[in-house]
Amino acid sequence: SLAAVPFVAASAEQATPPAPQRTFGYAIVGIGDLATDAILPAFANTTRPRVMGLVSGDVEKARATAKQYGVPDRGLYSYDTFDRIVDNPDIDAVYIVLPNNLHAQYTIRAHKAGKHVLVEKPMANTVAECDAMIAAAKQANRQLLVGYRLRYEPYTQAMIRMAREQEFGPTRAIVCEAGFNIGNPAQWRLTKAVAGGGSMMDIGIYSVNAARYLSGEEAVEVYATEYSTPGDVRFKEVEETVHFHMRFPSGVIASCMSSYGVPLNRFRVHALRGSFEMEPAWNRTGLRLRVMRGSTVEQRYLPQRDHFALMMDHLAERAATNTAPLTDGVDGRHDMRVIEAVYESMRTKRPVTLV
Ligand code: NDP
Protein backbone atom coordinates (compact mmCIF):
# COMPACT_ATOMS: atom_id res chain seq x y z
CA SER A 1 0.00 0.00 0.00
CA LEU A 2 0.94 3.63 -0.33
CA ALA A 3 1.20 3.97 3.43
CA ALA A 4 3.91 1.32 3.51
CA VAL A 5 6.22 3.19 1.17
CA PRO A 6 7.83 5.61 3.65
CA PHE A 7 8.21 2.83 6.19
CA VAL A 8 9.98 0.60 3.66
CA ALA A 9 12.26 3.45 2.61
CA ALA A 10 13.12 4.27 6.22
CA SER A 11 13.95 0.70 7.14
CA ALA A 12 16.06 0.30 3.99
CA GLU A 13 18.07 3.33 5.13
CA GLN A 14 18.49 1.83 8.57
CA ALA A 15 19.73 -1.42 7.04
CA THR A 16 22.79 0.37 5.61
CA PRO A 17 24.18 2.59 8.36
CA PRO A 18 26.83 5.10 7.28
CA ALA A 19 30.40 3.81 7.59
CA PRO A 20 31.87 4.88 10.95
CA GLN A 21 34.11 7.90 10.42
CA ARG A 22 37.55 8.25 11.94
CA THR A 23 37.92 10.80 14.73
CA PHE A 24 39.79 14.05 14.01
CA GLY A 25 42.31 15.06 16.69
CA TYR A 26 43.00 18.64 17.70
CA ALA A 27 45.85 20.03 19.79
CA ILE A 28 44.92 23.28 21.54
CA VAL A 29 47.79 25.77 21.76
CA GLY A 30 47.51 28.21 24.71
CA ILE A 31 45.18 27.41 27.60
CA GLY A 32 43.84 30.92 28.22
CA ASP A 33 40.35 32.39 28.60
CA LEU A 34 38.93 31.47 25.22
CA ALA A 35 40.34 27.91 25.24
CA THR A 36 39.00 27.30 28.76
CA ASP A 37 35.62 29.02 28.46
CA ALA A 38 34.59 28.06 24.93
CA ILE A 39 36.86 25.80 22.90
CA LEU A 40 37.49 22.88 25.26
CA PRO A 41 33.79 22.67 26.30
CA ALA A 42 32.84 22.72 22.58
CA PHE A 43 34.26 19.22 22.09
CA ALA A 44 31.07 17.97 23.78
CA ASN A 45 29.20 19.21 20.67
CA THR A 46 31.51 18.17 17.82
CA THR A 47 31.00 15.17 15.53
CA ARG A 48 34.45 13.78 14.63
CA PRO A 49 36.78 16.25 16.43
CA ARG A 50 38.37 15.17 19.75
CA VAL A 51 40.89 17.05 21.88
CA MET A 52 44.05 14.93 21.72
CA GLY A 53 46.73 17.47 22.62
CA LEU A 54 47.49 20.56 24.72
CA VAL A 55 50.38 22.98 24.25
CA SER A 56 51.08 25.28 27.18
CA GLY A 57 53.77 27.17 29.07
CA ASP A 58 52.18 26.07 32.35
CA VAL A 59 52.79 22.39 33.11
CA GLU A 60 50.44 22.22 36.10
CA LYS A 61 47.56 23.84 34.21
CA ALA A 62 48.16 21.57 31.22
CA ARG A 63 48.09 18.43 33.44
CA ALA A 64 44.90 19.51 35.20
CA THR A 65 43.19 20.40 31.90
CA ALA A 66 44.32 17.11 30.34
CA LYS A 67 42.79 15.22 33.23
CA GLN A 68 39.51 17.12 32.93
CA TYR A 69 39.16 16.49 29.17
CA GLY A 70 40.80 13.07 28.93
CA VAL A 71 43.80 14.18 26.89
CA PRO A 72 46.48 11.46 26.86
CA ASP A 73 49.95 12.22 28.34
CA ARG A 74 51.54 11.71 24.94
CA GLY A 75 49.55 14.77 23.74
CA LEU A 76 51.11 17.23 26.20
CA TYR A 77 53.69 19.72 24.88
CA SER A 78 55.44 22.93 25.94
CA TYR A 79 56.22 25.70 23.44
CA ASP A 80 59.77 24.31 23.21
CA THR A 81 58.71 20.71 22.49
CA PHE A 82 55.80 21.73 20.22
CA ASP A 83 57.55 20.73 16.97
CA ARG A 84 57.59 17.07 18.11
CA ILE A 85 53.89 17.09 17.28
CA VAL A 86 55.07 15.92 13.84
CA ASP A 87 55.46 12.43 15.35
CA ASN A 88 51.99 12.33 16.94
CA PRO A 89 49.44 10.58 14.70
CA ASP A 90 46.58 11.36 17.15
CA ILE A 91 46.78 15.00 16.12
CA ASP A 92 45.34 16.03 12.75
CA ALA A 93 44.99 19.75 13.42
CA VAL A 94 46.34 22.45 15.71
CA TYR A 95 44.02 25.15 17.13
CA ILE A 96 46.05 28.28 17.93
CA VAL A 97 44.57 30.37 20.75
CA LEU A 98 47.63 32.47 21.59
CA PRO A 99 48.07 36.27 21.71
CA ASN A 100 47.97 37.74 18.19
CA ASN A 101 51.74 38.21 17.70
CA LEU A 102 52.26 34.44 18.03
CA HIS A 103 49.63 33.34 15.48
CA ALA A 104 51.93 33.40 12.45
CA GLN A 105 54.84 31.61 14.09
CA TYR A 106 52.73 28.73 15.47
CA THR A 107 50.68 28.37 12.29
CA ILE A 108 53.85 28.00 10.25
CA ARG A 109 55.39 25.52 12.73
CA ALA A 110 52.17 23.46 12.78
CA HIS A 111 52.01 23.30 8.99
CA LYS A 112 55.71 22.29 8.89
CA ALA A 113 54.71 19.42 11.20
CA GLY A 114 52.14 18.39 8.57
CA LYS A 115 49.06 19.48 10.56
CA HIS A 116 45.94 21.38 9.51
CA VAL A 117 45.52 24.69 11.37
CA LEU A 118 42.65 26.59 12.94
CA VAL A 119 43.99 29.98 14.03
CA GLU A 120 42.00 32.48 16.07
CA LYS A 121 41.18 35.94 14.74
CA PRO A 122 42.92 38.21 13.96
CA MET A 123 44.83 35.83 11.66
CA ALA A 124 48.08 37.75 12.35
CA ASN A 125 49.34 41.28 12.94
CA THR A 126 50.34 42.14 9.35
CA VAL A 127 49.47 41.23 5.75
CA ALA A 128 53.07 40.02 5.33
CA GLU A 129 52.54 37.47 8.12
CA CYS A 130 49.27 36.35 6.48
CA ASP A 131 51.17 35.77 3.23
CA ALA A 132 53.75 33.60 5.01
CA MET A 133 50.99 31.56 6.69
CA ILE A 134 49.12 31.01 3.41
CA ALA A 135 52.39 29.92 1.77
CA ALA A 136 53.15 27.49 4.64
CA ALA A 137 49.70 25.86 4.29
CA LYS A 138 50.18 25.52 0.55
CA GLN A 139 53.64 24.04 0.88
CA ALA A 140 52.44 21.50 3.46
CA ASN A 141 49.30 20.77 1.42
CA ARG A 142 47.21 21.29 4.57
CA GLN A 143 44.15 23.45 5.25
CA LEU A 144 44.19 26.75 7.16
CA LEU A 145 41.00 28.07 8.77
CA VAL A 146 40.78 31.50 10.42
CA GLY A 147 38.48 31.44 13.46
CA TYR A 148 35.57 33.55 12.25
CA ARG A 149 33.09 31.46 14.25
CA LEU A 150 30.05 33.57 13.27
CA ARG A 151 30.27 32.40 9.66
CA TYR A 152 29.30 28.91 10.85
CA GLU A 153 26.21 29.74 12.93
CA PRO A 154 22.60 30.06 11.69
CA TYR A 155 21.86 33.75 12.45
CA THR A 156 24.83 35.16 10.57
CA GLN A 157 24.17 32.74 7.73
CA ALA A 158 20.55 33.96 7.54
CA MET A 159 21.75 37.60 7.36
CA ILE A 160 24.12 36.70 4.52
CA ARG A 161 21.33 34.88 2.66
CA MET A 162 18.89 37.79 3.09
CA ALA A 163 21.49 40.20 1.70
CA ARG A 164 22.69 38.02 -1.18
CA GLU A 165 19.23 36.76 -2.21
CA GLN A 166 17.89 40.31 -1.91
CA GLU A 167 14.85 39.45 0.19
CA PHE A 168 14.30 43.23 0.63
CA GLY A 169 15.89 44.29 -2.64
CA PRO A 170 19.46 45.34 -3.30
CA THR A 171 21.66 46.46 -0.40
CA ARG A 172 22.14 50.24 -0.24
CA ALA A 173 24.19 50.63 2.95
CA ILE A 174 25.72 48.60 5.77
CA VAL A 175 26.29 49.70 9.36
CA CYS A 176 28.55 47.67 11.66
CA GLU A 177 29.33 48.46 15.28
CA ALA A 178 31.52 46.36 17.57
CA GLY A 179 33.05 47.34 20.87
CA PHE A 180 33.36 46.88 24.62
CA ASN A 181 34.80 48.73 27.57
CA ILE A 182 38.18 47.05 28.06
CA GLY A 183 39.27 46.30 31.64
CA ASN A 184 42.69 45.48 33.11
CA PRO A 185 45.22 48.01 31.72
CA ALA A 186 48.05 45.43 32.06
CA GLN A 187 46.60 42.89 29.58
CA TRP A 188 48.35 41.99 26.31
CA ARG A 189 45.48 43.44 24.22
CA LEU A 190 46.74 46.93 25.16
CA THR A 191 50.39 46.27 24.20
CA LYS A 192 50.92 47.17 20.56
CA ALA A 193 53.81 44.77 19.88
CA VAL A 194 51.66 41.83 21.03
CA ALA A 195 48.13 42.79 19.95
CA GLY A 196 49.17 44.51 16.71
CA GLY A 197 46.93 47.48 17.54
CA GLY A 198 43.92 48.36 19.66
CA SER A 199 40.17 47.87 19.24
CA MET A 200 40.46 47.52 15.43
CA MET A 201 42.56 44.35 15.74
CA ASP A 202 40.46 42.71 18.42
CA ILE A 203 36.86 43.72 17.81
CA GLY A 204 36.77 46.10 14.82
CA ILE A 205 37.77 43.09 12.74
CA TYR A 206 34.23 41.70 13.26
CA SER A 207 32.85 44.74 11.42
CA VAL A 208 35.39 44.41 8.61
CA ASN A 209 34.55 40.74 8.16
CA ALA A 210 30.78 41.41 8.36
CA ALA A 211 30.87 44.26 5.83
CA ARG A 212 32.66 41.90 3.44
CA TYR A 213 30.37 38.90 3.92
CA LEU A 214 27.19 40.98 3.86
CA SER A 215 28.18 42.81 0.67
CA GLY A 216 29.91 39.84 -0.92
CA GLU A 217 32.49 42.32 -2.23
CA GLU A 218 36.01 43.49 -1.45
CA ALA A 219 36.55 47.10 -0.34
CA VAL A 220 38.14 49.48 -2.85
CA GLU A 221 38.56 52.45 -0.48
CA VAL A 222 38.88 52.94 3.27
CA TYR A 223 38.63 56.11 5.35
CA ALA A 224 39.15 56.21 9.12
CA THR A 225 39.32 58.60 12.06
CA GLU A 226 40.29 57.81 15.65
CA TYR A 227 39.51 59.00 19.14
CA SER A 228 41.38 57.89 22.27
CA THR A 229 40.54 59.47 25.64
CA PRO A 230 43.49 61.70 26.60
CA GLY A 231 45.30 60.55 29.74
CA ASP A 232 43.57 57.11 29.84
CA VAL A 233 46.37 54.66 30.78
CA ARG A 234 44.78 51.92 28.67
CA PHE A 235 45.38 53.82 25.45
CA LYS A 236 49.04 54.78 25.75
CA GLU A 237 50.01 52.41 22.93
CA VAL A 238 46.84 51.45 21.11
CA GLU A 239 43.71 53.19 19.82
CA GLU A 240 40.40 53.29 21.69
CA THR A 241 37.68 54.16 19.15
CA VAL A 242 37.79 54.16 15.35
CA HIS A 243 35.10 55.31 12.94
CA PHE A 244 35.74 53.93 9.46
CA HIS A 245 34.11 53.63 6.05
CA MET A 246 34.62 50.82 3.56
CA ARG A 247 33.57 51.62 -0.01
CA PHE A 248 32.65 48.63 -2.22
CA PRO A 249 32.68 48.39 -6.06
CA SER A 250 28.83 48.34 -6.24
CA GLY A 251 28.77 51.75 -4.53
CA VAL A 252 27.66 50.35 -1.17
CA ILE A 253 29.42 51.99 1.78
CA ALA A 254 29.81 50.22 5.11
CA SER A 255 29.97 52.71 7.94
CA CYS A 256 31.60 51.13 10.97
CA MET A 257 32.63 51.86 14.52
CA SER A 258 35.11 49.95 16.65
CA SER A 259 35.69 50.70 20.32
CA TYR A 260 37.50 49.69 23.51
CA GLY A 261 35.52 52.38 25.35
CA VAL A 262 31.81 51.55 24.86
CA PRO A 263 29.73 48.42 24.30
CA LEU A 264 28.64 48.13 20.63
CA ASN A 265 27.12 44.94 19.31
CA ARG A 266 25.19 45.37 16.06
CA PHE A 267 25.32 44.83 12.28
CA ARG A 268 22.60 46.22 10.02
CA VAL A 269 21.87 46.03 6.29
CA HIS A 270 19.75 48.77 4.71
CA ALA A 271 18.17 47.40 1.53
CA LEU A 272 15.79 49.13 -0.85
CA ARG A 273 12.56 47.82 0.73
CA GLY A 274 13.61 47.20 4.32
CA SER A 275 16.44 46.60 6.72
CA PHE A 276 17.64 43.66 8.80
CA GLU A 277 19.98 43.57 11.73
CA MET A 278 21.52 41.49 14.45
CA GLU A 279 21.84 42.79 18.00
CA PRO A 280 23.56 41.23 19.87
CA ALA A 281 25.55 40.38 16.77
CA TRP A 282 28.84 38.85 17.86
CA ASN A 283 28.16 37.10 21.18
CA ARG A 284 28.71 33.35 21.52
CA THR A 285 25.07 32.83 22.60
CA GLY A 286 21.83 34.80 22.61
CA LEU A 287 22.10 36.33 19.13
CA ARG A 288 19.02 38.17 17.87
CA LEU A 289 17.86 39.00 14.35
CA ARG A 290 15.26 41.66 13.54
CA VAL A 291 13.70 42.63 10.24
CA MET A 292 12.15 46.06 9.65
CA ARG A 293 9.83 46.83 6.74
CA GLY A 294 7.80 50.06 6.75
CA SER A 295 6.32 50.25 10.23
CA THR A 296 6.57 46.51 10.96
CA VAL A 297 9.32 44.98 13.06
CA GLU A 298 9.69 41.21 13.05
CA GLN A 299 12.00 39.11 15.20
CA ARG A 300 13.25 35.88 13.56
CA TYR A 301 14.18 32.93 15.74
CA LEU A 302 16.72 30.33 14.67
CA PRO A 303 18.42 27.46 16.48
CA GLN A 304 21.24 28.46 18.81
CA ARG A 305 24.33 26.43 17.98
CA ASP A 306 27.85 26.06 19.37
CA HIS A 307 29.94 28.23 17.04
CA PHE A 308 33.24 26.61 18.00
CA ALA A 309 31.93 23.06 17.51
CA LEU A 310 30.55 23.94 14.05
CA MET A 311 33.87 25.53 13.07
CA MET A 312 35.96 22.58 14.29
CA ASP A 313 33.61 20.18 12.47
CA HIS A 314 33.99 22.24 9.29
CA LEU A 315 37.80 22.01 9.31
CA ALA A 316 37.57 18.23 9.83
CA GLU A 317 35.24 17.95 6.81
CA ARG A 318 37.38 20.15 4.59
CA ALA A 319 40.57 18.36 5.66
CA ALA A 320 39.01 15.05 4.60
CA THR A 321 38.32 16.35 1.09
CA ASN A 322 41.40 18.61 1.05
CA THR A 323 39.35 21.66 0.07
CA ALA A 324 39.66 25.22 1.37
CA PRO A 325 37.45 26.08 4.36
CA LEU A 326 34.81 28.81 4.21
CA THR A 327 37.02 31.20 6.21
CA ASP A 328 40.45 30.38 4.83
CA GLY A 329 43.74 32.27 4.96
CA VAL A 330 42.78 34.37 1.94
CA ASP A 331 39.66 35.56 3.81
CA GLY A 332 41.74 36.44 6.88
CA ARG A 333 44.26 38.28 4.71
CA HIS A 334 41.51 40.43 3.15
CA ASP A 335 40.56 41.68 6.63
CA MET A 336 44.19 42.43 7.51
CA ARG A 337 44.53 44.41 4.29
CA VAL A 338 41.53 46.57 5.27
CA ILE A 339 42.85 46.99 8.82
CA GLU A 340 46.28 48.10 7.56
CA ALA A 341 44.45 50.63 5.34
CA VAL A 342 42.43 51.82 8.36
CA TYR A 343 45.66 52.49 10.26
CA GLU A 344 47.17 54.24 7.25
CA SER A 345 44.08 56.43 6.87
CA MET A 346 44.14 57.28 10.61
CA ARG A 347 47.78 58.37 10.22
CA THR A 348 47.44 60.32 6.97
CA LYS A 349 43.88 61.59 7.60
CA ARG A 350 43.10 60.70 3.98
CA PRO A 351 41.11 57.96 2.21
CA VAL A 352 43.25 54.97 1.24
CA THR A 353 42.64 53.20 -2.08
CA LEU A 354 42.89 49.42 -2.12
CA VAL A 355 43.90 47.95 -5.45
P1 NDP B 1 44.43 34.81 27.02
O1 NDP B 1 45.47 35.81 27.39
O2 NDP B 1 43.36 34.51 28.02
O3 NDP B 1 45.12 33.42 26.65
C1 NDP B 1 46.23 33.33 25.83
C2 NDP B 1 47.09 32.13 26.26
O4 NDP B 1 48.22 32.07 25.41
C3 NDP B 1 47.66 32.22 27.66
O5 NDP B 1 46.79 31.74 28.65
C4 NDP B 1 48.90 31.37 27.57
O6 NDP B 1 48.53 30.01 27.72
C5 NDP B 1 49.34 31.53 26.12
N1 NDP B 1 50.50 32.41 25.96
C6 NDP B 1 51.68 32.05 25.40
N2 NDP B 1 52.54 33.06 25.39
C7 NDP B 1 51.91 34.11 25.97
C8 NDP B 1 52.31 35.44 26.24
N3 NDP B 1 53.51 35.91 25.90
N4 NDP B 1 51.42 36.25 26.86
C9 NDP B 1 50.19 35.81 27.19
N5 NDP B 1 49.77 34.55 26.93
C10 NDP B 1 50.62 33.68 26.33
O7 NDP B 1 43.81 35.29 25.65
P2 NDP B 1 42.39 34.90 24.99
O8 NDP B 1 42.11 33.47 25.24
O9 NDP B 1 41.38 35.90 25.40
O10 NDP B 1 42.70 35.16 23.43
C11 NDP B 1 43.52 34.29 22.66
C12 NDP B 1 43.24 34.49 21.18
O11 NDP B 1 41.88 34.19 20.91
C13 NDP B 1 43.44 35.92 20.69
O12 NDP B 1 44.02 35.91 19.41
C14 NDP B 1 42.04 36.50 20.62
O13 NDP B 1 41.91 37.50 19.62
C15 NDP B 1 41.22 35.28 20.27
N6 NDP B 1 39.84 35.37 20.81
C16 NDP B 1 38.80 35.10 19.97
C17 NDP B 1 37.50 35.14 20.41
C18 NDP B 1 36.39 34.74 19.52
O14 NDP B 1 35.23 34.88 19.89
N7 NDP B 1 36.67 34.23 18.32
C19 NDP B 1 37.18 35.54 21.80
C20 NDP B 1 38.34 35.75 22.62
C21 NDP B 1 39.62 35.68 22.12
P3 NDP B 1 49.41 28.97 28.58
O15 NDP B 1 49.44 29.52 29.98
O16 NDP B 1 48.68 27.69 28.45
O17 NDP B 1 50.78 28.94 27.95
Coordinates of C-alpha atoms in Angstrom, one line a residue, residues 41-337:
P41 CA 33.8 22.7 26.3
A42 CA 32.8 22.7 22.6
F43 CA 34.3 19.2 22.1
A44 CA 31.1 18.0 23.8
N45 CA 29.2 19.2 20.7
T46 CA 31.5 18.2 17.8
T47 CA 31.0 15.2 15.5
R48 CA 34.5 13.8 14.6
P49 CA 36.8 16.2 16.4
R50 CA 38.4 15.2 19.8
V51 CA 40.9 17.1 21.9
M52 CA 44.1 14.9 21.7
G53 CA 46.7 17.5 22.6
L54 CA 47.5 20.6 24.7
V55 CA 50.4 23.0 24.2
S56 CA 51.1 25.3 27.2
G57 CA 53.8 27.2 29.1
D58 CA 52.2 26.1 32.4
V59 CA 52.8 22.4 33.1
E60 CA 50.4 22.2 36.1
K61 CA 47.6 23.8 34.2
A62 CA 48.2 21.6 31.2
R63 CA 48.1 18.4 33.4
A64 CA 44.9 19.5 35.2
T65 CA 43.2 20.4 31.9
A66 CA 44.3 17.1 30.3
K67 CA 42.8 15.2 33.2
Q68 CA 39.5 17.1 32.9
Y69 CA 39.2 16.5 29.2
G70 CA 40.8 13.1 28.9
V71 CA 43.8 14.2 26.9
P72 CA 46.5 11.5 26.9
D73 CA 49.9 12.2 28.3
R74 CA 51.5 11.7 24.9
G75 CA 49.6 14.8 23.7
L76 CA 51.1 17.2 26.2
Y77 CA 53.7 19.7 24.9
S78 CA 55.4 22.9 25.9
Y79 CA 56.2 25.7 23.4
D80 CA 59.8 24.3 23.2
T81 CA 58.7 20.7 22.5
F82 CA 55.8 21.7 20.2
D83 CA 57.5 20.7 17.0
R84 CA 57.6 17.1 18.1
I85 CA 53.9 17.1 17.3
V86 CA 55.1 15.9 13.8
D87 CA 55.5 12.4 15.3
N88 CA 52.0 12.3 16.9
P89 CA 49.4 10.6 14.7
D90 CA 46.6 11.4 17.2
I91 CA 46.8 15.0 16.1
D92 CA 45.3 16.0 12.8
A93 CA 45.0 19.8 13.4
V94 CA 46.3 22.4 15.7
Y95 CA 44.0 25.1 17.1
I96 CA 46.0 28.3 17.9
V97 CA 44.6 30.4 20.8
L98 CA 47.6 32.5 21.6
P99 CA 48.1 36.3 21.7
N100 CA 48.0 37.7 18.2
N101 CA 51.7 38.2 17.7
L102 CA 52.3 34.4 18.0
H103 CA 49.6 33.3 15.5
A104 CA 51.9 33.4 12.4
Q105 CA 54.8 31.6 14.1
Y106 CA 52.7 28.7 15.5
T107 CA 50.7 28.4 12.3
I108 CA 53.9 28.0 10.3
R109 CA 55.4 25.5 12.7
A110 CA 52.2 23.5 12.8
H111 CA 52.0 23.3 9.0
K112 CA 55.7 22.3 8.9
A113 CA 54.7 19.4 11.2
G114 CA 52.1 18.4 8.6
K115 CA 49.1 19.5 10.6
H116 CA 45.9 21.4 9.5
V117 CA 45.5 24.7 11.4
L118 CA 42.6 26.6 12.9
V119 CA 44.0 30.0 14.0
E120 CA 42.0 32.5 16.1
K121 CA 41.2 35.9 14.7
P122 CA 42.9 38.2 14.0
M123 CA 44.8 35.8 11.7
A124 CA 48.1 37.7 12.4
N125 CA 49.3 41.3 12.9
T126 CA 50.3 42.1 9.3
V127 CA 49.5 41.2 5.7
A128 CA 53.1 40.0 5.3
E129 CA 52.5 37.5 8.1
C130 CA 49.3 36.4 6.5
D131 CA 51.2 35.8 3.2
A132 CA 53.8 33.6 5.0
M133 CA 51.0 31.6 6.7
I134 CA 49.1 31.0 3.4
A135 CA 52.4 29.9 1.8
A136 CA 53.1 27.5 4.6
A137 CA 49.7 25.9 4.3
K138 CA 50.2 25.5 0.6
Q139 CA 53.6 24.0 0.9
A140 CA 52.4 21.5 3.5
N141 CA 49.3 20.8 1.4
R142 CA 47.2 21.3 4.6
Q143 CA 44.2 23.5 5.3
L144 CA 44.2 26.8 7.2
L145 CA 41.0 28.1 8.8
V146 CA 40.8 31.5 10.4
G147 CA 38.5 31.4 13.5
Y148 CA 35.6 33.5 12.3
R149 CA 33.1 31.5 14.3
L150 CA 30.0 33.6 13.3
R151 CA 30.3 32.4 9.7
Y152 CA 29.3 28.9 10.9
E153 CA 26.2 29.7 12.9
P154 CA 22.6 30.1 11.7
Y155 CA 21.9 33.8 12.5
T156 CA 24.8 35.2 10.6
Q157 CA 24.2 32.7 7.7
A158 CA 20.5 34.0 7.5
M159 CA 21.8 37.6 7.4
I160 CA 24.1 36.7 4.5
R161 CA 21.3 34.9 2.7
M162 CA 18.9 37.8 3.1
A163 CA 21.5 40.2 1.7
R164 CA 22.7 38.0 -1.2
E165 CA 19.2 36.8 -2.2
Q166 CA 17.9 40.3 -1.9
E167 CA 14.9 39.5 0.2
F168 CA 14.3 43.2 0.6
G169 CA 15.9 44.3 -2.6
P170 CA 19.5 45.3 -3.3
T171 CA 21.7 46.5 -0.4
R172 CA 22.1 50.2 -0.2
A173 CA 24.2 50.6 2.9
I174 CA 25.7 48.6 5.8
V175 CA 26.3 49.7 9.4
C176 CA 28.5 47.7 11.7
E177 CA 29.3 48.5 15.3
A178 CA 31.5 46.4 17.6
G179 CA 33.0 47.3 20.9
F180 CA 33.4 46.9 24.6
N181 CA 34.8 48.7 27.6
I182 CA 38.2 47.1 28.1
G183 CA 39.3 46.3 31.6
N184 CA 42.7 45.5 33.1
P185 CA 45.2 48.0 31.7
A186 CA 48.0 45.4 32.1
Q187 CA 46.6 42.9 29.6
W188 CA 48.4 42.0 26.3
R189 CA 45.5 43.4 24.2
L190 CA 46.7 46.9 25.2
T191 CA 50.4 46.3 24.2
K192 CA 50.9 47.2 20.6
A193 CA 53.8 44.8 19.9
V194 CA 51.7 41.8 21.0
A195 CA 48.1 42.8 20.0
G196 CA 49.2 44.5 16.7
G197 CA 46.9 47.5 17.5
G198 CA 43.9 48.4 19.7
S199 CA 40.2 47.9 19.2
M200 CA 40.5 47.5 15.4
M201 CA 42.6 44.4 15.7
D202 CA 40.5 42.7 18.4
I203 CA 36.9 43.7 17.8
G204 CA 36.8 46.1 14.8
I205 CA 37.8 43.1 12.7
Y206 CA 34.2 41.7 13.3
S207 CA 32.8 44.7 11.4
V208 CA 35.4 44.4 8.6
N209 CA 34.5 40.7 8.2
A210 CA 30.8 41.4 8.4
A211 CA 30.9 44.3 5.8
R212 CA 32.7 41.9 3.4
Y213 CA 30.4 38.9 3.9
L214 CA 27.2 41.0 3.9
S215 CA 28.2 42.8 0.7
G216 CA 29.9 39.8 -0.9
E217 CA 32.5 42.3 -2.2
E218 CA 36.0 43.5 -1.5
A219 CA 36.6 47.1 -0.3
V220 CA 38.1 49.5 -2.8
E221 CA 38.6 52.4 -0.5
V222 CA 38.9 52.9 3.3
Y223 CA 38.6 56.1 5.3
A224 CA 39.2 56.2 9.1
T225 CA 39.3 58.6 12.1
E226 CA 40.3 57.8 15.6
Y227 CA 39.5 59.0 19.1
S228 CA 41.4 57.9 22.3
T229 CA 40.5 59.5 25.6
P230 CA 43.5 61.7 26.6
G231 CA 45.3 60.5 29.7
D232 CA 43.6 57.1 29.8
V233 CA 46.4 54.7 30.8
R234 CA 44.8 51.9 28.7
F235 CA 45.4 53.8 25.4
K236 CA 49.0 54.8 25.8
E237 CA 50.0 52.4 22.9
V238 CA 46.8 51.5 21.1
E239 CA 43.7 53.2 19.8
E240 CA 40.4 53.3 21.7
T241 CA 37.7 54.2 19.2
V242 CA 37.8 54.2 15.4
H243 CA 35.1 55.3 12.9
F244 CA 35.7 53.9 9.5
H245 CA 34.1 53.6 6.1
M246 CA 34.6 50.8 3.6
R247 CA 33.6 51.6 0.0
F248 CA 32.7 48.6 -2.2
P249 CA 32.7 48.4 -6.1
S250 CA 28.8 48.3 -6.2
G251 CA 28.8 51.7 -4.5
V252 CA 27.7 50.3 -1.2
I253 CA 29.4 52.0 1.8
A254 CA 29.8 50.2 5.1
S255 CA 30.0 52.7 7.9
C256 CA 31.6 51.1 11.0
M257 CA 32.6 51.9 14.5
S258 CA 35.1 49.9 16.6
S259 CA 35.7 50.7 20.3
Y260 CA 37.5 49.7 23.5
G261 CA 35.5 52.4 25.3
V262 CA 31.8 51.5 24.9
P263 CA 29.7 48.4 24.3
L264 CA 28.6 48.1 20.6
N265 CA 27.1 44.9 19.3
R266 CA 25.2 45.4 16.1
F267 CA 25.3 44.8 12.3
R268 CA 22.6 46.2 10.0
V269 CA 21.9 46.0 6.3
H270 CA 19.8 48.8 4.7
A271 CA 18.2 47.4 1.5
L272 CA 15.8 49.1 -0.9
R273 CA 12.6 47.8 0.7
G274 CA 13.6 47.2 4.3
S275 CA 16.4 46.6 6.7
F276 CA 17.6 43.7 8.8
E277 CA 20.0 43.6 11.7
M278 CA 21.5 41.5 14.5
E279 CA 21.8 42.8 18.0
P280 CA 23.6 41.2 19.9
A281 CA 25.5 40.4 16.8
W282 CA 28.8 38.9 17.9
N283 CA 28.2 37.1 21.2
R284 CA 28.7 33.3 21.5
T285 CA 25.1 32.8 22.6
G286 CA 21.8 34.8 22.6
L287 CA 22.1 36.3 19.1
R288 CA 19.0 38.2 17.9
L289 CA 17.9 39.0 14.4
R290 CA 15.3 41.7 13.5
V291 CA 13.7 42.6 10.2
M292 CA 12.1 46.1 9.6
R293 CA 9.8 46.8 6.7
G294 CA 7.8 50.1 6.8
S295 CA 6.3 50.2 10.2
T296 CA 6.6 46.5 11.0
V297 CA 9.3 45.0 13.1
E298 CA 9.7 41.2 13.1
Q299 CA 12.0 39.1 15.2
R300 CA 13.2 35.9 13.6
Y301 CA 14.2 32.9 15.7
L302 CA 16.7 30.3 14.7
P303 CA 18.4 27.5 16.5
Q304 CA 21.2 28.5 18.8
R305 CA 24.3 26.4 18.0
D306 CA 27.9 26.1 19.4
H307 CA 29.9 28.2 17.0
F308 CA 33.2 26.6 18.0
A309 CA 31.9 23.1 17.5
L310 CA 30.5 23.9 14.1
M311 CA 33.9 25.5 13.1
M312 CA 36.0 22.6 14.3
D313 CA 33.6 20.2 12.5
H314 CA 34.0 22.2 9.3
L315 CA 37.8 22.0 9.3
A316 CA 37.6 18.2 9.8
E317 CA 35.2 17.9 6.8
R318 CA 37.4 20.2 4.6
A319 CA 40.6 18.4 5.7
A320 CA 39.0 15.1 4.6
T321 CA 38.3 16.4 1.1
N322 CA 41.4 18.6 1.0
T323 CA 39.4 21.7 0.1
A324 CA 39.7 25.2 1.4
P325 CA 37.5 26.1 4.4
L326 CA 34.8 28.8 4.2
T327 CA 37.0 31.2 6.2
D328 CA 40.5 30.4 4.8
G329 CA 43.7 32.3 5.0
V330 CA 42.8 34.4 1.9
D331 CA 39.7 35.6 3.8
G332 CA 41.7 36.4 6.9
R333 CA 44.3 38.3 4.7
H334 CA 41.5 40.4 3.2
D335 CA 40.6 41.7 6.6
M336 CA 44.2 42.4 7.5
R337 CA 44.5 44.4 4.3

